GROMACS .gro file of C-alpha atoms in nm:
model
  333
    1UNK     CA    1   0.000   0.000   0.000
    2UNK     CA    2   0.140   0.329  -0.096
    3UNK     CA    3  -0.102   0.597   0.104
    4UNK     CA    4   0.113   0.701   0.451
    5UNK     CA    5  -0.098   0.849   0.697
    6UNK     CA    6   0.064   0.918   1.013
    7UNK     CA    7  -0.095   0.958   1.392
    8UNK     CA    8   0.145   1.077   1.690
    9UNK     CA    9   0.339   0.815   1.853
   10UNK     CA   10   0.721   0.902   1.948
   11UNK     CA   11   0.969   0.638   2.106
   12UNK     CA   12   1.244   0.904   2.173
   13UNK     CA   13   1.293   1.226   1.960
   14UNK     CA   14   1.265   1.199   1.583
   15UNK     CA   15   0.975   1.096   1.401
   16UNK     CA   16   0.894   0.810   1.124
   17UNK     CA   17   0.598   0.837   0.917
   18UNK     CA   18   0.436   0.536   0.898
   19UNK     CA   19   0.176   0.376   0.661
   20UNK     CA   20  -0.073   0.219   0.905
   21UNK     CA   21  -0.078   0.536   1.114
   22UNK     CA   22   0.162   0.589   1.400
   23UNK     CA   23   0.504   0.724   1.363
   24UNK     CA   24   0.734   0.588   1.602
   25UNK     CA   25   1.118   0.622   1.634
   26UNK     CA   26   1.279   0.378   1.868
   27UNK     CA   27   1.693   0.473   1.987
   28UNK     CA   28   1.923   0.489   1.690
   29UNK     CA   29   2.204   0.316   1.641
   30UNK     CA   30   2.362   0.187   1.345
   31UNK     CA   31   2.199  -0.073   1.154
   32UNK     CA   32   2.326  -0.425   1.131
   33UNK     CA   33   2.335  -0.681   0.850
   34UNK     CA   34   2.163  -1.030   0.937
   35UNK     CA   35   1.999  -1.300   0.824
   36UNK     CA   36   1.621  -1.339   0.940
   37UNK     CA   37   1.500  -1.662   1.081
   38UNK     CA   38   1.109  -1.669   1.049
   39UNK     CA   39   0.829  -1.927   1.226
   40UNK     CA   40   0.605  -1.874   0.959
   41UNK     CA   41   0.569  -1.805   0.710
   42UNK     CA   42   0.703  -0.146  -0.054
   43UNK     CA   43   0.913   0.093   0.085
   44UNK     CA   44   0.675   0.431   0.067
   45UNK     CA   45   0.839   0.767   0.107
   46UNK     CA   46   0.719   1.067   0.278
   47UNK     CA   47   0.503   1.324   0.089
   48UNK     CA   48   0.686   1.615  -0.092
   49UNK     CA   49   0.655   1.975   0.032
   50UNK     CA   50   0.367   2.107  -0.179
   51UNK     CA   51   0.004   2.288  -0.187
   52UNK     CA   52  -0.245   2.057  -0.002
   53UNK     CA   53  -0.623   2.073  -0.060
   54UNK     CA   54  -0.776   2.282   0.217
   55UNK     CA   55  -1.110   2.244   0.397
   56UNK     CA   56  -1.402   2.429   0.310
   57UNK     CA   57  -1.329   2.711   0.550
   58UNK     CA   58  -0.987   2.730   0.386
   59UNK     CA   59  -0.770   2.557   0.672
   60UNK     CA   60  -0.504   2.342   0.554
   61UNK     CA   61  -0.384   2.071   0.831
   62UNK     CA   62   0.006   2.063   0.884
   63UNK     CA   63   0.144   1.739   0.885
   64UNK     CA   64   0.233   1.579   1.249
   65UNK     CA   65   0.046   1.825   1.433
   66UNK     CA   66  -0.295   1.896   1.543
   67UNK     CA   67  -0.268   2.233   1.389
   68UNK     CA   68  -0.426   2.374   1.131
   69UNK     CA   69  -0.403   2.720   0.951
   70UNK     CA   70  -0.578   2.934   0.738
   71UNK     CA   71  -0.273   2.982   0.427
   72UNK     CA   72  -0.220   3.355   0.381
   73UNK     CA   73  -0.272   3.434   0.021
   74UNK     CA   74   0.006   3.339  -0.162
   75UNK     CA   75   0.138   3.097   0.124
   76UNK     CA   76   0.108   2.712   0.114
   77UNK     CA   77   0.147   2.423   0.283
   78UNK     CA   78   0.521   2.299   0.365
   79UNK     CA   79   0.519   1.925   0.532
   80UNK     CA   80   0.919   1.991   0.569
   81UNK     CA   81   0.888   2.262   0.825
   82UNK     CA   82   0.623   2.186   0.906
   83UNK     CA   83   0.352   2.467   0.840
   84UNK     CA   84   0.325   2.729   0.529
   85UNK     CA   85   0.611   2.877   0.309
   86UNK     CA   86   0.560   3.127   0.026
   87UNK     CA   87   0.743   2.955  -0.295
   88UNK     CA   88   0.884   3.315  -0.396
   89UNK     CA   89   1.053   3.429  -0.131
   90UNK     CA   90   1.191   3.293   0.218
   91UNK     CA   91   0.851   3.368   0.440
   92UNK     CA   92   0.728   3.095   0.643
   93UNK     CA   93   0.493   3.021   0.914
   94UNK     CA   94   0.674   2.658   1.152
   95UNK     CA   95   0.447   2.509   1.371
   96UNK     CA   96   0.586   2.303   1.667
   97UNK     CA   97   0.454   2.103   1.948
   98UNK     CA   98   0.658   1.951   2.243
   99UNK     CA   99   0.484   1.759   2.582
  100UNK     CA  100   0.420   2.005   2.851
  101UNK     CA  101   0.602   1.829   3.150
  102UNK     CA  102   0.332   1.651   3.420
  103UNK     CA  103   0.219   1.867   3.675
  104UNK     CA  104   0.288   2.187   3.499
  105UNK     CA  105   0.009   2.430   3.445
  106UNK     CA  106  -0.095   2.580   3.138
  107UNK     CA  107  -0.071   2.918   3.333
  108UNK     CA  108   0.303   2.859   3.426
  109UNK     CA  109   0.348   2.755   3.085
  110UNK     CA  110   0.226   3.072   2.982
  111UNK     CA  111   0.423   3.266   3.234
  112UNK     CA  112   0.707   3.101   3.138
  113UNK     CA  113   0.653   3.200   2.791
  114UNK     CA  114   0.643   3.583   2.839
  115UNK     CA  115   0.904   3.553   3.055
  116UNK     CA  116   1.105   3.420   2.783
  117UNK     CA  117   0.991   3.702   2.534
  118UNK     CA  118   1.100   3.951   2.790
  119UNK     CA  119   1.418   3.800   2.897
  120UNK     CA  120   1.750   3.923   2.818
  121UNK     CA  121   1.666   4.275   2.700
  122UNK     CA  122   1.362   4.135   2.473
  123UNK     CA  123   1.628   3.905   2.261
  124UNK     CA  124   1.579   3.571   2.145
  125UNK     CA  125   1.825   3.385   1.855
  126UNK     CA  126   1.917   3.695   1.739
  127UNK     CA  127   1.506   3.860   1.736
  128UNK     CA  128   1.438   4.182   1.932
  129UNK     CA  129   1.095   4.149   2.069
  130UNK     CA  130   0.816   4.433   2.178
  131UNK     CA  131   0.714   4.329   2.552
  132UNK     CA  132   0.489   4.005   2.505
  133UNK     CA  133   0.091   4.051   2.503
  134UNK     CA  134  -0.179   3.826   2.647
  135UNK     CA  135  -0.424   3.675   2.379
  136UNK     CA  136  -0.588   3.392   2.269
  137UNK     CA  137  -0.504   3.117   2.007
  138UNK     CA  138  -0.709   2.801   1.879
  139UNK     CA  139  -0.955   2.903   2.134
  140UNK     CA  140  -0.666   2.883   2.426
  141UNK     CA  141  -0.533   3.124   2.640
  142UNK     CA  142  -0.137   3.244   2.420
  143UNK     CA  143   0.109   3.487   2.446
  144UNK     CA  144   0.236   3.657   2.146
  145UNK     CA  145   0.531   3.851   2.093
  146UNK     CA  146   0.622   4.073   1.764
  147UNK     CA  147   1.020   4.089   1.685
  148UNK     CA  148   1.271   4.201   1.441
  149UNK     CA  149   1.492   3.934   1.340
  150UNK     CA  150   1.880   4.112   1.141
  151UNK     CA  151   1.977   4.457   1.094
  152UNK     CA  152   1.742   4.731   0.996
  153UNK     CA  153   1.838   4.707   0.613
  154UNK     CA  154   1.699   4.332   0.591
  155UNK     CA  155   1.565   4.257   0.879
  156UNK     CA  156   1.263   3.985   0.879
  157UNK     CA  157   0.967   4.051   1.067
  158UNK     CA  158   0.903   3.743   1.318
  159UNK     CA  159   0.568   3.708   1.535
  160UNK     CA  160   0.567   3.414   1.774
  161UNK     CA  161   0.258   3.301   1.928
  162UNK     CA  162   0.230   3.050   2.266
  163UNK     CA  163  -0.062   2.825   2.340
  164UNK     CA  164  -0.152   2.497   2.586
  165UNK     CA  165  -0.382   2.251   2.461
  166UNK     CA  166  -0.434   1.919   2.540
  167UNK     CA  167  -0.116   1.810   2.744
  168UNK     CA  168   0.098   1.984   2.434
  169UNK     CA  169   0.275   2.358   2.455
  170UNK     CA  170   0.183   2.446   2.107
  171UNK     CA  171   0.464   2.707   1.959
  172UNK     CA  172   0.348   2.912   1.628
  173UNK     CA  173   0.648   3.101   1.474
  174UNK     CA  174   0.617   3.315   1.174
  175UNK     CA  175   0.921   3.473   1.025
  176UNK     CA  176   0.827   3.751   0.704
  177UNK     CA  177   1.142   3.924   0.495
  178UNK     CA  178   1.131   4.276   0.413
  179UNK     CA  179   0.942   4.277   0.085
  180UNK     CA  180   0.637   4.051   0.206
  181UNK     CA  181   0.342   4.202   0.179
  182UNK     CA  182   0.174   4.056   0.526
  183UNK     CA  183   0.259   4.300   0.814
  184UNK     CA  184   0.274   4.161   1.147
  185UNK     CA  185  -0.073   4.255   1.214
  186UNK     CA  186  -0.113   3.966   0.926
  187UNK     CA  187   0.071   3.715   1.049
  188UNK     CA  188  -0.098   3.761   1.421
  189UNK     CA  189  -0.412   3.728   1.286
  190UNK     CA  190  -0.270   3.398   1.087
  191UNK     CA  191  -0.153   3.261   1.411
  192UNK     CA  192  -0.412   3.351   1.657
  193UNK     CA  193  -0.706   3.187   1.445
  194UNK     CA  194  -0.489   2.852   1.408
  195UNK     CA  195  -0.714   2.586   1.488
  196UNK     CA  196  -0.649   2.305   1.740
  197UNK     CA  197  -0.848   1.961   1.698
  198UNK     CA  198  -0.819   1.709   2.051
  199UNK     CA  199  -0.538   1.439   1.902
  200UNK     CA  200  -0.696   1.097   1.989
  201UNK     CA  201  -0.573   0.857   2.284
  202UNK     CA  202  -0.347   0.575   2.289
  203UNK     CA  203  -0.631   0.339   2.175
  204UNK     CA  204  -0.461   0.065   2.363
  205UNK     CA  205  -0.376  -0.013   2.721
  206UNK     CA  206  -0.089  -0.237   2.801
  207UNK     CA  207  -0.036  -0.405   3.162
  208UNK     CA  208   0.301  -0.342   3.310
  209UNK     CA  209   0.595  -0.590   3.368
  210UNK     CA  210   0.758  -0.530   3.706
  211UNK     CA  211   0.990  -0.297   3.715
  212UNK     CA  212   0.827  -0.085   3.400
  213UNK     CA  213   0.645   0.278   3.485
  214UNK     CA  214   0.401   0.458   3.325
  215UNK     CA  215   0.548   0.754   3.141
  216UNK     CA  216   0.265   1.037   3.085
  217UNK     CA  217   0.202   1.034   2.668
  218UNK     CA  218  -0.106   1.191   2.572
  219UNK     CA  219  -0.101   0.937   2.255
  220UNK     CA  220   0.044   0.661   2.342
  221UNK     CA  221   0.095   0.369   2.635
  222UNK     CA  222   0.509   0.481   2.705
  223UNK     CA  223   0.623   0.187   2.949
  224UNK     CA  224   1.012   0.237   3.109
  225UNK     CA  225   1.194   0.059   3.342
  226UNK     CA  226   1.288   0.456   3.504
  227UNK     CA  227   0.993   0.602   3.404
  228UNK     CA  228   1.159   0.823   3.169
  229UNK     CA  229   1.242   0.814   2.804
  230UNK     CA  230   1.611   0.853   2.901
  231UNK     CA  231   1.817   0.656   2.566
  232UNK     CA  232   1.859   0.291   2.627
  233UNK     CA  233   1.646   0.262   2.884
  234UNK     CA  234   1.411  -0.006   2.860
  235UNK     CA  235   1.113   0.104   2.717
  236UNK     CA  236   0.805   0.008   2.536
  237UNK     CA  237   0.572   0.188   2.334
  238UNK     CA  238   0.224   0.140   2.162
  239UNK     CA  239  -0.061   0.295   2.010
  240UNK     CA  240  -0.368   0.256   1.737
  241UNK     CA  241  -0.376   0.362   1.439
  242UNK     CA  242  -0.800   0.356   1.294
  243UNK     CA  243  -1.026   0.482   1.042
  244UNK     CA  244  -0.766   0.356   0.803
  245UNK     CA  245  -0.750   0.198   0.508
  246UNK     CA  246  -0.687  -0.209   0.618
  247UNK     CA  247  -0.390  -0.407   0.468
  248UNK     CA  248  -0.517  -0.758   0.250
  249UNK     CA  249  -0.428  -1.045   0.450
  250UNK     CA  250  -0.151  -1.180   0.175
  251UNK     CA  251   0.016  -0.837   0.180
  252UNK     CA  252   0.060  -0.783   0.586
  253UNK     CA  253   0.391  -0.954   0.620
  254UNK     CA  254   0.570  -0.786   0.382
  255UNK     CA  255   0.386  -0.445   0.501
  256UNK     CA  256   0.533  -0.516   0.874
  257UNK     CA  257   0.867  -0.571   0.755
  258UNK     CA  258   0.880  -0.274   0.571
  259UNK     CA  259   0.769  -0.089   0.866
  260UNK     CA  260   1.051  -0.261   1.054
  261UNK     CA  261   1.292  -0.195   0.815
  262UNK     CA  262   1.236   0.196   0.850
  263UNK     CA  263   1.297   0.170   1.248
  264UNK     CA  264   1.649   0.337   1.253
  265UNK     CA  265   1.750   0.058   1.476
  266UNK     CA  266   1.767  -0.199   1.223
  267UNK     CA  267   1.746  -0.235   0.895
  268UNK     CA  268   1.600  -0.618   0.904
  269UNK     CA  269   1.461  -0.776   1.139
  270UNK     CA  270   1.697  -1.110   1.273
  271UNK     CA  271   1.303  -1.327   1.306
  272UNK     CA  272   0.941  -1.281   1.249
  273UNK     CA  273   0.733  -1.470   1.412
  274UNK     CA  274   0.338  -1.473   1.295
  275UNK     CA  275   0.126  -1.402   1.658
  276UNK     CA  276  -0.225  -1.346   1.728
  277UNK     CA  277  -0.318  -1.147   2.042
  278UNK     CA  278  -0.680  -1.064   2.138
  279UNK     CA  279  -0.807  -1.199   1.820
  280UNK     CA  280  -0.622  -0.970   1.649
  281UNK     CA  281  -0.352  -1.140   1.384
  282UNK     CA  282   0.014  -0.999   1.314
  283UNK     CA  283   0.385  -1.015   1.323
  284UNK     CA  284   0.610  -1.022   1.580
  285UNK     CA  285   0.975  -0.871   1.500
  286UNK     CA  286   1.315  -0.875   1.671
  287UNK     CA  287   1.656  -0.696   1.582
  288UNK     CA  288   1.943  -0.789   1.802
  289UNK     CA  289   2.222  -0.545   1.856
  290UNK     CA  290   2.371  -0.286   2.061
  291UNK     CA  291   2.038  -0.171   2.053
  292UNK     CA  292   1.796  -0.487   2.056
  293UNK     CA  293   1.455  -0.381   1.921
  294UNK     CA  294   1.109  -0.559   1.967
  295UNK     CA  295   0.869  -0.510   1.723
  296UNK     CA  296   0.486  -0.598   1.678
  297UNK     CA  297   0.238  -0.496   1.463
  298UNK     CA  298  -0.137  -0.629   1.493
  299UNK     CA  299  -0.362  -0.584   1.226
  300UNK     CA  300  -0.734  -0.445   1.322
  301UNK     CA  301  -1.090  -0.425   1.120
  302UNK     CA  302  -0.987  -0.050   1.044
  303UNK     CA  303  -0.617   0.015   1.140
  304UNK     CA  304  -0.380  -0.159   1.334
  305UNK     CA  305  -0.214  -0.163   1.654
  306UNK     CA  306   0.232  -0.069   1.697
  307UNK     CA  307   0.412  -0.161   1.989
  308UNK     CA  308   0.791  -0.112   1.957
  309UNK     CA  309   1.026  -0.162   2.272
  310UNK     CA  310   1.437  -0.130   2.227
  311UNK     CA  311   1.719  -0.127   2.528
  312UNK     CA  312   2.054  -0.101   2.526
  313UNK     CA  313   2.181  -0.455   2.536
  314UNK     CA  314   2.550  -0.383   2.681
  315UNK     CA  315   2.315  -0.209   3.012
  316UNK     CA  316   2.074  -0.430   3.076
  317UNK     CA  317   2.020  -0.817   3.065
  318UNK     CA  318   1.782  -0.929   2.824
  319UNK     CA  319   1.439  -0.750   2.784
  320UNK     CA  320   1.256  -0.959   2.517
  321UNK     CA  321   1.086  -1.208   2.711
  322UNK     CA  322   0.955  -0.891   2.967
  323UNK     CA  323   0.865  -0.696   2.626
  324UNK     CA  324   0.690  -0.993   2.513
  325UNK     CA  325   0.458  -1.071   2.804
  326UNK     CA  326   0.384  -0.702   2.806
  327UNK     CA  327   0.283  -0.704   2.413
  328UNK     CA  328   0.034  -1.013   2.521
  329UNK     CA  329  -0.132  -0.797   2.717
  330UNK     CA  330  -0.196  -0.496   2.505
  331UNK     CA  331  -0.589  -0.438   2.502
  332UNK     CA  332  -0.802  -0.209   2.215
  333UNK     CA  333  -0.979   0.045   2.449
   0.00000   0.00000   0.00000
């Protein structure tokens, strides 16, 4: 199947679009050439930056975020950033979204924020800011602050806008050279009426093995042995992908490998084993290495379900069997 969709699942920093819907990036390490040993018995690429179709009130979702803007005329949609570029000239409009650590308000988020807009005689990478104003973005409480970004001769025009929503600290940034025509009046008024759609649960819940904590994920059942997602830690991961298109039964082992052989971990898995869990069918995957990686994917009526778990092999005696009893459990909510 060529269609990637991609729902929010993140193993440690980068992300990996995936076809069946979660993107999720387990430690990296260098990949390793082996033979797989099987008990059983399409590589898709990302889309290219380019115009997508908007909605009917002219909002154009950007791509890994639940974000979506209303393209200023000329402007269009950029998955690379991601958010909106104009093709004739170096304007753009990034949209990024980090966790907003557990137990910290959206109010100290926001005060945080201004504070940082403020800070250090109003600079910020360079961009000299005019004292931060209170406002509202998506419907959320923001903070916005206008800047000048170079010297006076060339110097962009950058507005930055601040919002909380749903566990996320939601960071709008639009940068406009000299001879663009939106002021930063514009480009407030781009940012502020962003729109913010509730990104969907886990889908799954997953019992833990001794030893393994909860880490807070708003998308996704995050299982460590520290309860952080410190690198090589033992960890765990899984989510559901639905509402997608399903995979033909004849087609699903070669569709897991593939998605195994994107994991920066490895680039083959060392044996696939064919499981069924919950009355859901699949693949079980496992790359040994520095980094050993355990991989399953389960295929559903209208998705399927990822769980990926990796540790640092030289650190900590052997996971798999604990990863594996975990994955048994993993339950469609």
């Amino acid at each position: 199947m060529s269609a990637r969709t991609r729902l929010p699942a993140v193993l440690l920093a980068a992300l990996l679009t995936g076809a069946c819907g979660t993107a999720i990036t387990p430690t990296a390490t260098p990949a390793t050439t082996s033979t797989p040993t099987t008990t059983t018995s399409t590589t898709t690429e990302s889309a290219p930056a380019t115009a997508r179709q908007v909605d009917d009130d002219g909002f154009a979702a950007i791509r890994g975020t639940s974000v979506a803007l209303r393209a200023p005329e000329g402007m269009e949609v950029d998955d690379d950033l991601p958010g909106l570029r104009r093709p004739d000239n170096r304007t753009t409009i990034v949209v990024t979204t980090t966790f907003l650590p557990e137990g910290k308000s959206a109010a100290v988020a926001l005060d945080e924020a201004a504070a940082e807009y403020a800070a250090a005689g109003g600079t910020d990478r360079g961009t000299v800011y005019e004292p931060p104003r209170r406002t509202t973005a998506a419907g959320h409480p923001a903070v916005a602050a206008i800047g000048r970004q170079g010297t006076d001769a060339d110097a962009f025009t950058e507005v930055s806008v601040q919002f909380v929503a749903d566990g996320y600290l939601v960071r709008l940034t639009a940068a406009a050279e000299p001879s663009d025509p939106l002021s930063a009046d514009d480009l407030l008024a781009a940012l502020s009426g962003a729109r913010w759609t509730t990104p969907p649960g886990p889908g799954v819940e997953v019992t833990a093995a001794p030893g393994y904590q909860r880490v807070w994920r708003p998308q996704e059942v995050w299982l460590s042995t520290d309860g952080t997602d410190v690198m090589g830690v033992p960890k765990l991961v899984a989510s559901r992908a639905t509402g997608l298109l399903t995979v033909p039964v004849e087609e699903r082992r070669a569709y897991a490998e593939d998605w195994f052989a994107n994991l920066p971990t490895k680039s083959r898995a060392d044996s696939v084993t064919e499981v069924s869990i919950g009355g859901h069918n699949g693949y079980e995957m496992i790359g040994y290495g520095p980094y050993t990686t355990f991989f399953t994917m389960l295929f559903t009526y209208d998705g399927c379900i990822l769980v990926v778990g990796d540790f640092d092999a030289a650190e900590h005696p052997d996971q798999v069997p604990v990863l594996r009893t975990m994955t048994r459990s993993v339950v469609p909510v």
